[in-house]
Short mmCIF file of C-alpha atoms in Angstrom, two decimals:
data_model
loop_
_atom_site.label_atom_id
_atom_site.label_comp_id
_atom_site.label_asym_id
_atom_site.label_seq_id
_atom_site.Cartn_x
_atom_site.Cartn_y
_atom_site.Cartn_z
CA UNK A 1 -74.59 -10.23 113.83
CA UNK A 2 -72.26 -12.11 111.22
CA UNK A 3 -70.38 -10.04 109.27
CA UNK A 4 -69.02 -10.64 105.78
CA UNK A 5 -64.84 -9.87 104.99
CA UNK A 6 -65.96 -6.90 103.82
CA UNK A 7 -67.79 -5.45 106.72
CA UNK A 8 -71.05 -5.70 105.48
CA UNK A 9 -74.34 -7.47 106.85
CA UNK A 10 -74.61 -11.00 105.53
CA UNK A 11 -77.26 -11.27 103.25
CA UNK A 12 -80.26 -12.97 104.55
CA UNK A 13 -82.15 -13.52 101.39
CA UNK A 14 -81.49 -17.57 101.94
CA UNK A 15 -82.30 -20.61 99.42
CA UNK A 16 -85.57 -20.95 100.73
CA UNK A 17 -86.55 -17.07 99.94
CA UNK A 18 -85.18 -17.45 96.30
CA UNK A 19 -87.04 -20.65 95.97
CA UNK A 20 -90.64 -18.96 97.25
CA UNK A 21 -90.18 -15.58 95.45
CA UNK A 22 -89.56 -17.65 92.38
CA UNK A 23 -92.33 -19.67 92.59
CA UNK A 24 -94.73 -16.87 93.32
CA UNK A 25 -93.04 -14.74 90.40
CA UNK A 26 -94.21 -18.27 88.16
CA UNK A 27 -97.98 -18.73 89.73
CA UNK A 28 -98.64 -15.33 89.22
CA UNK A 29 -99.71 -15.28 85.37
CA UNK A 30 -100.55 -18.86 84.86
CA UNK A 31 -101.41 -18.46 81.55
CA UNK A 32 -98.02 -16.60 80.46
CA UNK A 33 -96.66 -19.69 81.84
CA UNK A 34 -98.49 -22.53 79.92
CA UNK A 35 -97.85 -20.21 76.83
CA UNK A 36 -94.23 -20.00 78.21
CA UNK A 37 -94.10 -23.67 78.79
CA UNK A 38 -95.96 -24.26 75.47
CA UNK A 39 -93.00 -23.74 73.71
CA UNK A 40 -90.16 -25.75 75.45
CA UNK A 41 -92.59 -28.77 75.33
CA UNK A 42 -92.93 -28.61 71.78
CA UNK A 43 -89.04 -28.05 70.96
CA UNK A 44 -88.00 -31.24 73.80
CA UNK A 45 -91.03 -33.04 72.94
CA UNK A 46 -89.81 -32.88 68.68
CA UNK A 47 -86.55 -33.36 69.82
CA UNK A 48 -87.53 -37.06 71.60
CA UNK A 49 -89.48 -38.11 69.20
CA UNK A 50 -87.66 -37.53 66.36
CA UNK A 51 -84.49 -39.38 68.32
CA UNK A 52 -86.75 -42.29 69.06
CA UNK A 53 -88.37 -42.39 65.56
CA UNK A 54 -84.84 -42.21 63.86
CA UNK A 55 -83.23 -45.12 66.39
CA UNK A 56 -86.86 -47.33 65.69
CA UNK A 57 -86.84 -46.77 62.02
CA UNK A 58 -82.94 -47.27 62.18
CA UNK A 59 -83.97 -50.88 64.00
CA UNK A 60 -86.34 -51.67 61.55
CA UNK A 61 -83.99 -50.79 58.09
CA UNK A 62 -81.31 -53.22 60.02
CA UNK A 63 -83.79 -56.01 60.68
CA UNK A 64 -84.62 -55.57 56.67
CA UNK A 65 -81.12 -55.31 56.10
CA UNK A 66 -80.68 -59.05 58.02
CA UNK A 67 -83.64 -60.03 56.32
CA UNK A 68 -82.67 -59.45 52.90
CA UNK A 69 -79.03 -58.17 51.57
CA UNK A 70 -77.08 -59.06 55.19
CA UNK A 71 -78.08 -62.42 54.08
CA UNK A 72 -76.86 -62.22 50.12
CA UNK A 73 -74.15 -63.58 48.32
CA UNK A 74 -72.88 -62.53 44.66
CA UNK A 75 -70.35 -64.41 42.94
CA UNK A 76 -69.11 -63.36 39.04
CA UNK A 77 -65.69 -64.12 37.61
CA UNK A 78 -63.14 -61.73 37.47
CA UNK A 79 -63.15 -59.66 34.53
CA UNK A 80 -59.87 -57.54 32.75
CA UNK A 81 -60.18 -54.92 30.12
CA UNK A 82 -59.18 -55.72 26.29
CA UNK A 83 -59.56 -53.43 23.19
CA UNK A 84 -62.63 -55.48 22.53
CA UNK A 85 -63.32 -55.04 26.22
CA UNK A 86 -63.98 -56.30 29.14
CA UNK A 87 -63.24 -60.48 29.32
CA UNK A 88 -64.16 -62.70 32.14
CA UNK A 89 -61.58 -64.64 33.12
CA UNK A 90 -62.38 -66.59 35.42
CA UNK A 91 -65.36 -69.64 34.63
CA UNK A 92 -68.01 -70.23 37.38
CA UNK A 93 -68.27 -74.61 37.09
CA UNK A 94 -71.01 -76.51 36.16
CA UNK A 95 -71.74 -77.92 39.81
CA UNK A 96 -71.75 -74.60 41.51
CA UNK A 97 -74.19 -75.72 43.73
CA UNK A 98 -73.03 -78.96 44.76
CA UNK A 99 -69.19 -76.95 45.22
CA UNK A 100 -70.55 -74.14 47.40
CA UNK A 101 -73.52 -76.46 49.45
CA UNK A 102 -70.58 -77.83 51.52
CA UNK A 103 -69.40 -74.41 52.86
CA UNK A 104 -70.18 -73.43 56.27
CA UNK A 105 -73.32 -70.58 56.45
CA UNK A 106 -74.40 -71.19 53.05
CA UNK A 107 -78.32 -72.66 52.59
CA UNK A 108 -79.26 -72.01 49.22
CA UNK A 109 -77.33 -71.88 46.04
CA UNK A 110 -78.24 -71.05 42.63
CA UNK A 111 -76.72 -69.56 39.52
CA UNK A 112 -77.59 -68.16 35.99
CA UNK A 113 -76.76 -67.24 32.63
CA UNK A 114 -78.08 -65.99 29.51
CA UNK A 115 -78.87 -67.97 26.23
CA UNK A 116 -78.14 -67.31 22.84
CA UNK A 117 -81.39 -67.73 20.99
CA UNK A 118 -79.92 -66.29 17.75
CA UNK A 119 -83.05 -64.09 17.77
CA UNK A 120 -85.93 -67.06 18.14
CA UNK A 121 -89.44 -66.05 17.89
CA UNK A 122 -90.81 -66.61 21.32
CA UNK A 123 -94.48 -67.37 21.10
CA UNK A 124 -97.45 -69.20 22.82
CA UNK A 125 -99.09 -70.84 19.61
CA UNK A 126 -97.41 -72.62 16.86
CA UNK A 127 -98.83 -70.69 14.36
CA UNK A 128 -96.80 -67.87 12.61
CA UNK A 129 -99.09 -64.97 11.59
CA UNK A 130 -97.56 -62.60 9.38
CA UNK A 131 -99.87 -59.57 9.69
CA UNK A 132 -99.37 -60.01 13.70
CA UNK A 133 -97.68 -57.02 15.53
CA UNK A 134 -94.14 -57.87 15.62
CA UNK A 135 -93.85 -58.07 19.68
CA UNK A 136 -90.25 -57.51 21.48
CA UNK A 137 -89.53 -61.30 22.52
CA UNK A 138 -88.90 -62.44 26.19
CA UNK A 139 -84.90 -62.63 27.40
CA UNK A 140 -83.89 -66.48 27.87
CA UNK A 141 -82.30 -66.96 30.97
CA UNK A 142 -80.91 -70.69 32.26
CA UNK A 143 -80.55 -71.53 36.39
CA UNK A 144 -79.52 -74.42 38.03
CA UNK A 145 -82.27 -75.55 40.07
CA UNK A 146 -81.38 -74.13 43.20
CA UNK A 147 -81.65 -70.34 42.00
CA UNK A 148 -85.18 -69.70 42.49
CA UNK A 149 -84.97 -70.75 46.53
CA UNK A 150 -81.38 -68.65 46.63
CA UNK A 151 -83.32 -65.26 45.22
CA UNK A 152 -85.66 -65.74 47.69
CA UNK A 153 -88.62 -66.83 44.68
CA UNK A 154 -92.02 -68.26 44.72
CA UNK A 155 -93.99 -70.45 42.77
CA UNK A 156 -97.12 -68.60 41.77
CA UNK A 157 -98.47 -71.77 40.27
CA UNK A 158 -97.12 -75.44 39.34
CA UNK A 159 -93.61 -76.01 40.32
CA UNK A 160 -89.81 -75.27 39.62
CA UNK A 161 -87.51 -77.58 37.59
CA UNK A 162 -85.29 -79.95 39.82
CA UNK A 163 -81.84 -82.03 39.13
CA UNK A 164 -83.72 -84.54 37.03
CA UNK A 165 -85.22 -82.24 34.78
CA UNK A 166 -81.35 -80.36 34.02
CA UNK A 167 -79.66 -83.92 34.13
CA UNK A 168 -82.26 -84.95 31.49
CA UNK A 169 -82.18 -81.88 29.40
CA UNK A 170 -86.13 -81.93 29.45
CA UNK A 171 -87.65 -79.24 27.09
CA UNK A 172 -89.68 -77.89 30.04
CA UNK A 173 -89.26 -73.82 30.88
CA UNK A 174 -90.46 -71.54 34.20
CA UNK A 175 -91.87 -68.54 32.94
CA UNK A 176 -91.69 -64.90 34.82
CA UNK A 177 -94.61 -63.58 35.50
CA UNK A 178 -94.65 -60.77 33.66
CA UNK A 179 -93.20 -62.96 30.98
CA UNK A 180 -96.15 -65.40 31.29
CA UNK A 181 -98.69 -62.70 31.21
CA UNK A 182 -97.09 -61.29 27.83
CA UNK A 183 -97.06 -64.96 26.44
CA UNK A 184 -101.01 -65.66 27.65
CA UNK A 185 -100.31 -68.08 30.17
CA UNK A 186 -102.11 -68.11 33.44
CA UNK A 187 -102.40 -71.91 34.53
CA UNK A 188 -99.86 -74.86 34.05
CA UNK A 189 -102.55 -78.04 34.84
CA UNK A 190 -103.02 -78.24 31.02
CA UNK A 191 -99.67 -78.67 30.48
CA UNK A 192 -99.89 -75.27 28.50
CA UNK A 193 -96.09 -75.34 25.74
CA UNK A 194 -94.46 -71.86 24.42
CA UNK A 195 -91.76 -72.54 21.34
CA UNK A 196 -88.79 -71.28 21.10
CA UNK A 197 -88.28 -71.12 17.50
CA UNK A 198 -89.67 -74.10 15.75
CA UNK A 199 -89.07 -76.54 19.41
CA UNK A 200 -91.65 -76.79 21.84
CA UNK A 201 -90.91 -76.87 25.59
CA UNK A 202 -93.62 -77.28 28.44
CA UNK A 203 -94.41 -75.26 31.09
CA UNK A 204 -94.38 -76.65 34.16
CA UNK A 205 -94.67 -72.88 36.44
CA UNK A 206 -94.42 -69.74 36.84
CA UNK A 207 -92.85 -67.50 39.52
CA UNK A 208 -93.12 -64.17 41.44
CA UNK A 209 -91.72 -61.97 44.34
CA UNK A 210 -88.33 -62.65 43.48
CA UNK A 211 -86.08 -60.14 45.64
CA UNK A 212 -82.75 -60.60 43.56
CA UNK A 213 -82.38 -60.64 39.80
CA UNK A 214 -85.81 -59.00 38.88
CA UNK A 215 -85.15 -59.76 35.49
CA UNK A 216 -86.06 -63.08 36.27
CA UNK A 217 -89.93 -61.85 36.18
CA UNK A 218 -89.54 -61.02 32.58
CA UNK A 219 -87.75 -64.33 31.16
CA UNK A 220 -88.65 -67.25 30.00
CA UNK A 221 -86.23 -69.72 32.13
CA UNK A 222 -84.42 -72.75 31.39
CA UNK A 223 -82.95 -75.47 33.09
CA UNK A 224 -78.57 -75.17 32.43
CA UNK A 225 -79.02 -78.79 31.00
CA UNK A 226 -81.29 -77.92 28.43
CA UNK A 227 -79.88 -74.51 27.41
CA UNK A 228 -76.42 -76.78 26.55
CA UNK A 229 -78.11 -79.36 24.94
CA UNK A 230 -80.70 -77.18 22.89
CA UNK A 231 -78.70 -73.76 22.36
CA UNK A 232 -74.84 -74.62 23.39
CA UNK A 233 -74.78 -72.50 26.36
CA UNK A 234 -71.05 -72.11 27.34
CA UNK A 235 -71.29 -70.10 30.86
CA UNK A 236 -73.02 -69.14 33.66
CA UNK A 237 -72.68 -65.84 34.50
CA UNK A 238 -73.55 -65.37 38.16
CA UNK A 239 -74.19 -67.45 41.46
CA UNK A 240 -76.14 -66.34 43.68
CA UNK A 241 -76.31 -67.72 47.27
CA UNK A 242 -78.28 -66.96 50.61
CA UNK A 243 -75.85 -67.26 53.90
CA UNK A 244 -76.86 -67.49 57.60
CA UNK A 245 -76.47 -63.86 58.99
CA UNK A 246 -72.81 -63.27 59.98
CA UNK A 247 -71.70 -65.98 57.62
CA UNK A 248 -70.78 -63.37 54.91
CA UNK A 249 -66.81 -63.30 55.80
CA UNK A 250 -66.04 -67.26 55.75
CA UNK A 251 -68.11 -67.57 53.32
CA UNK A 252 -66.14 -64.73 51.16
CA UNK A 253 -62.77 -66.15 52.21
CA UNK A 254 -64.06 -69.41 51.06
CA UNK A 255 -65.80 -69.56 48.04
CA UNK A 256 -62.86 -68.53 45.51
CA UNK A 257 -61.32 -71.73 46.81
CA UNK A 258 -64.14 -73.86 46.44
CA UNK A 259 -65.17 -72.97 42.85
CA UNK A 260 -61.54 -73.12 41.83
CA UNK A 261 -58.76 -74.37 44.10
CA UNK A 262 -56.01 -74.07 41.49
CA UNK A 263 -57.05 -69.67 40.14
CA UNK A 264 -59.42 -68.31 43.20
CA UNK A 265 -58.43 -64.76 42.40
CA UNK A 266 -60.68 -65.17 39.11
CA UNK A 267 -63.51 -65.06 41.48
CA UNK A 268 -65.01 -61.62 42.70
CA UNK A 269 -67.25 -62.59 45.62
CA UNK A 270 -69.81 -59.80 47.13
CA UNK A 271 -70.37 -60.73 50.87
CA UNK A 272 -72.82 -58.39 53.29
CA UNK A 273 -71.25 -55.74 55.69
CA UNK A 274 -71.48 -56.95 58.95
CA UNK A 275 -74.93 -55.42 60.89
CA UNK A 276 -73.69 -53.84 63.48
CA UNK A 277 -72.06 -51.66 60.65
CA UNK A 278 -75.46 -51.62 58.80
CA UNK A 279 -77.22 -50.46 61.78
CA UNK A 280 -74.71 -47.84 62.91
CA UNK A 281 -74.24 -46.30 59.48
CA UNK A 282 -77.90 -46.34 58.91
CA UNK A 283 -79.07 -44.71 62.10
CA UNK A 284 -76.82 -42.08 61.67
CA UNK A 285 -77.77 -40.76 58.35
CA UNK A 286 -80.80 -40.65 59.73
CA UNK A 287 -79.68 -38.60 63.51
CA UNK A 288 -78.45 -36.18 61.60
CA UNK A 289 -81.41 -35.56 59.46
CA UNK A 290 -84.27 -35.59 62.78
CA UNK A 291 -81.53 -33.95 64.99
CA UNK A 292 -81.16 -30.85 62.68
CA UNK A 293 -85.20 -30.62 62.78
CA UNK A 294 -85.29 -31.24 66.60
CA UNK A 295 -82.35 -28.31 66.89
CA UNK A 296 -84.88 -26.08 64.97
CA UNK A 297 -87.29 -26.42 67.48
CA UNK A 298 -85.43 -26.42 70.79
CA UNK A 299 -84.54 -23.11 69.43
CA UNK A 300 -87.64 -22.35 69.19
CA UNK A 301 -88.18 -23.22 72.97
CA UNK A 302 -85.53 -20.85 74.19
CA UNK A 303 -86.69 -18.04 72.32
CA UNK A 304 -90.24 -18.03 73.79
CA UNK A 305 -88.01 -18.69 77.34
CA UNK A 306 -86.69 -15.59 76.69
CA UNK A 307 -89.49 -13.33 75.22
CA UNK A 308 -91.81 -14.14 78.23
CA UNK A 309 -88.37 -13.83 80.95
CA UNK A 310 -87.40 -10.22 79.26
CA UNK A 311 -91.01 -9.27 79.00
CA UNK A 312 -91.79 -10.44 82.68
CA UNK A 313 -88.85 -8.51 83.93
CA UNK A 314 -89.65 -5.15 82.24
CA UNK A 315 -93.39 -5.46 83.41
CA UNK A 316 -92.18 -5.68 86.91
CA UNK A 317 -90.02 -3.14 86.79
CA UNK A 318 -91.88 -1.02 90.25
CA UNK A 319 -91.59 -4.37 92.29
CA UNK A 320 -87.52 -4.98 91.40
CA UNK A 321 -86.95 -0.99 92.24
CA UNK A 322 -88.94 -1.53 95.31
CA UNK A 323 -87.08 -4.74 96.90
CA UNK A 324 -84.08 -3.12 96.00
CA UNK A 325 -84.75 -0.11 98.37
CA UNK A 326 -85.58 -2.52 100.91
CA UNK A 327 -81.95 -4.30 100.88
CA UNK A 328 -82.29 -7.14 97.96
CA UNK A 329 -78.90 -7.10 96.18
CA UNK A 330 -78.25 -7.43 92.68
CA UNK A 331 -77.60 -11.00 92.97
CA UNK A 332 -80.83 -11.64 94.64
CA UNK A 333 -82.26 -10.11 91.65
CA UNK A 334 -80.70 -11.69 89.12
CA UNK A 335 -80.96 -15.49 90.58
CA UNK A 336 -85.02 -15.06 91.09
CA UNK A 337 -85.37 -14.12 87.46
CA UNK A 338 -82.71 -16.68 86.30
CA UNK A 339 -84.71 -19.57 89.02
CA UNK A 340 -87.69 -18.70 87.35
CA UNK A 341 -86.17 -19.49 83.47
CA UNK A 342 -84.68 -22.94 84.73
CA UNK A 343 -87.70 -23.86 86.44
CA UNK A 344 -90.36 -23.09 83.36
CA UNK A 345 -88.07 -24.44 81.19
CA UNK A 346 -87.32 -27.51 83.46
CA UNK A 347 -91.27 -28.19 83.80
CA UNK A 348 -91.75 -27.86 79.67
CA UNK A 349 -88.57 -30.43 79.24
CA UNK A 350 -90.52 -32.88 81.61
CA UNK A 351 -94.01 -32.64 80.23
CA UNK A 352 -92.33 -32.49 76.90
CA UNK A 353 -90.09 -35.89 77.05
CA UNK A 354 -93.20 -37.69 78.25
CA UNK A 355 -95.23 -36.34 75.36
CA UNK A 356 -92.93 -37.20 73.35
CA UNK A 357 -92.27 -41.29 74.61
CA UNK A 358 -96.03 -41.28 74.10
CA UNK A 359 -95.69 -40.42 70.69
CA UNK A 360 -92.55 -42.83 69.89
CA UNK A 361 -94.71 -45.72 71.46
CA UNK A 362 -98.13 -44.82 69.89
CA UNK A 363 -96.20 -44.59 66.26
CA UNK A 364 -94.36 -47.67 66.71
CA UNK A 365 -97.74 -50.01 67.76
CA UNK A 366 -99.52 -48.58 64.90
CA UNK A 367 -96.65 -49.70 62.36
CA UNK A 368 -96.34 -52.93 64.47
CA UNK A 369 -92.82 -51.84 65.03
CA UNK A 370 -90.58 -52.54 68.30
CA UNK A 371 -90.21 -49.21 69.94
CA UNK A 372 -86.47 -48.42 70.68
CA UNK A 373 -85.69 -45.44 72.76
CA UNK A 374 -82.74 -45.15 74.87
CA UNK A 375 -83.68 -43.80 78.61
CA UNK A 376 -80.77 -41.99 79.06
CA UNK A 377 -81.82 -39.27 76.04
CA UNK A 378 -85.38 -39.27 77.58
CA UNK A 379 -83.65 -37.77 81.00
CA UNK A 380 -81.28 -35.94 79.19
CA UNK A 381 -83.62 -34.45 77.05
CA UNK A 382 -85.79 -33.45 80.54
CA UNK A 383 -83.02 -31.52 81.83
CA UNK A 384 -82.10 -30.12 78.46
CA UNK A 385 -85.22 -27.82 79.27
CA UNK A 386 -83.42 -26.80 82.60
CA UNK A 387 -79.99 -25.78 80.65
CA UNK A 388 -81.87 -23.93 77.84
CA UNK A 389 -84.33 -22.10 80.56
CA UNK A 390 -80.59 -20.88 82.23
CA UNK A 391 -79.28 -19.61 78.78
CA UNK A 392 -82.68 -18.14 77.82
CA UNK A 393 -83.21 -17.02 81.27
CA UNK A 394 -79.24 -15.50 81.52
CA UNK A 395 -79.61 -12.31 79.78
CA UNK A 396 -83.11 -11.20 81.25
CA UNK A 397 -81.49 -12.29 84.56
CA UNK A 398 -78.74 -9.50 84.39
CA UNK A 399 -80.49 -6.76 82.99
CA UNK A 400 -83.21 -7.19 86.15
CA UNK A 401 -80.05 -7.31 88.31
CA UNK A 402 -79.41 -3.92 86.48
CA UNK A 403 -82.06 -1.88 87.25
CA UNK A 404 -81.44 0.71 89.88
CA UNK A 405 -83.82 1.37 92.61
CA UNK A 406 -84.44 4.99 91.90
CA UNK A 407 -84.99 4.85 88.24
CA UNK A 408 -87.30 1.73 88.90
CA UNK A 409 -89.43 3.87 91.66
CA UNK A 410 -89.65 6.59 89.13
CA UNK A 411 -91.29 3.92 86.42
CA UNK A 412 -87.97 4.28 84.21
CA UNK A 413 -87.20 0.97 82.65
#
């Protein structure tokens, strides 16, 4: 018979024993083990889904992000402090558009400024009633005509001024529309007029869903040709400009240049991060936000692993004394117990990880999102069950290993 360096009799109690004790020791209470199991699933299954919710939701800020601001340009002169202070220095040109048009990744460009009304009555009739409530009067804001398409507008009704209209300094105005609703005017087929003062000027539209410069909903807008001619507008104070996406770095380096060749550093141009940067920095804010709450509940998970291992070994307290008076070492002890942890918790990581790409998937088509799940944390969160089953399984394990035969025989614990 083989002996071990010790002189003793090699154990016989082979992989195939551990394996069938174990999974006897499991089938036995099969409701102590769904319970048992009950638990990991939950604290895996949380854990997946909160991954795969926080790397879809992460997928669909970015696309957002491309949709909108990864696709935005700001341009404003430079500006220095004074004792009055702060000055622009820097001018943004007349032909903004027609200077910036020509740069590569740039397909709509606009800009604005304010105008000087000297406190004009804004109104929709000609009439001025005395006893009326005195109402707070609309801003005045001036564009080029290429603003509206470069803040990603829409016409709600009739149209937007064009090149002809600013060349010509028509007395024609695009109304907000909260600014239209303020001023009465819901239609533009009657050629409906607002004055500004004691001067008349059509209205030819009115706009909504305007994603940059919200103001605009609240102004009564001008074409820059008619603001000069009419109220001696002397600026424009920003440009706005929609770029292709990944544009945002030529067309930053560029546009300082292009405005003004002979002072570009009187230029401050606001280009997009790039989206890979978007993406990363936005998915993990939110990791660390699901991954504390899926922590929580893995937890969770081991501590049930561990109740229902400790409890199982102190409830079969007879049986351990009893196989150890029949030969079973300590080590046989201890690796049935610990088999039995890695195996319920291996079984709850599996059911759990389904459950939870189920739930990822079933969120995602009801949002109409594109699920986005990486496969390697669906395994790795399977066999995350396994590893916390061992450490919730470790310290039941040795104190089962503890128990000596004579003290078990005699029902001590």
């Amino acid at each position: 018979m083989p002996v071990l360096a010790g002189g003793g009799a090699l154990d016989r109690f082979g992989i195939r024993d551990l394996v069938a004790e174990s999974a006897h020791g499991i089938g036995a209470r099969p409701g102590r083990l769904v319970l048992t199991i009950v638990g990991t699933v939950l604290g895996i299954g949380s854990l997946v889904v909160t991954i795969g919710l926080a790397q879809t939701a992460a997928g669909q800020i970015a696309r957002q992000f491309d949709a909108v601001a990864a696709t935005q340009v700001l341009v404003q002169p430079t500006t220095s402090r004074t004792q009055g202070g702060e000055r622009a220095i820097g001018r943004i040109p007349w032909d903004v558009e027609d200077r910036m048009v020509r740069l590569a990744g740039i397909e709509a460009v606009g800009a604005v400024g304010s105008v000087n009304t000297n406190n004009a009555r804004i109104t929709a009739v000609p009439v001025n009633d005395p006893s009326a409530a005195a109402a707070v009067a609309p801003q005045v804001l001036a564009t080029t005509p290429g603003l509206l398409e470069a803040v990603r507008g829409t016409v709600v009704t009739g149209r937007y001024f064009d090149a002809g209209h600013d060349a010509r300094a028509d007395r024609i105005v695009v109304l907000g529309a909260r600014a239209a609703q303020r001023l009465g005017v819901h239609r533009v087929d009657r050629q409906p007029s607002i004055f500004i003062g004691e001067r008349s000027y059509t209205v030819i539209g009115v706009i909504d869903g305007v994603q940059r410069r919200g103001d605009l909903l609240d102004a009564v807008i001008l074409p820059v040709g008619t603001a000069r001619a009419d109220f001696g507008m002397t600026q424009l104070e920003q440009a706005h400009a929609t770029i292709a996406v990944g544009a945002g770095s030529v067309v930053g380096e560029q546009t300082p240049w292009a405005l003004d060749p002979s002072r570009p550093e009187t230029f401050e141009v606001q280009v997009p991060p790039s989206g890979s940067q978007v993406q990363q920095n936005v998915q993990a804010d939110i990791n660390s936000i699901f991954l504390a709450l899926g922590a929580v509940a893995l937890l969770v998970g081991g501590l049930g692993i561990a109740n229902v291992t400790l409890l199982s070994v102190m409830e079969r307290v007879g049986e351990i004394g009893l196989r150890r008076a029949l030969g079973a070492t300590r080590t046989n002890i201890g690796s049935q117990f610990l088999v039995e942890s890695v195996v319920i918790g291996l079984l709850g990581g599996l059911i759990g990880a389904a459950l939870g790409v189920l739930v990822v998937v079933g969120v995602s088509f009801g949002k109409e999102w594109t699920p986005i799940l990486d496969n390697a944390v669906v395994a790795g969160a399977a066999l995350l069950g396994g590893v916390i089953g061992l450490g919730a399984g470790t310290y039941p394990a040795l104190k089962a290993a503890a128990i000596e035969p004579i003290t078990a025989l005699r029902g001590g614990t």
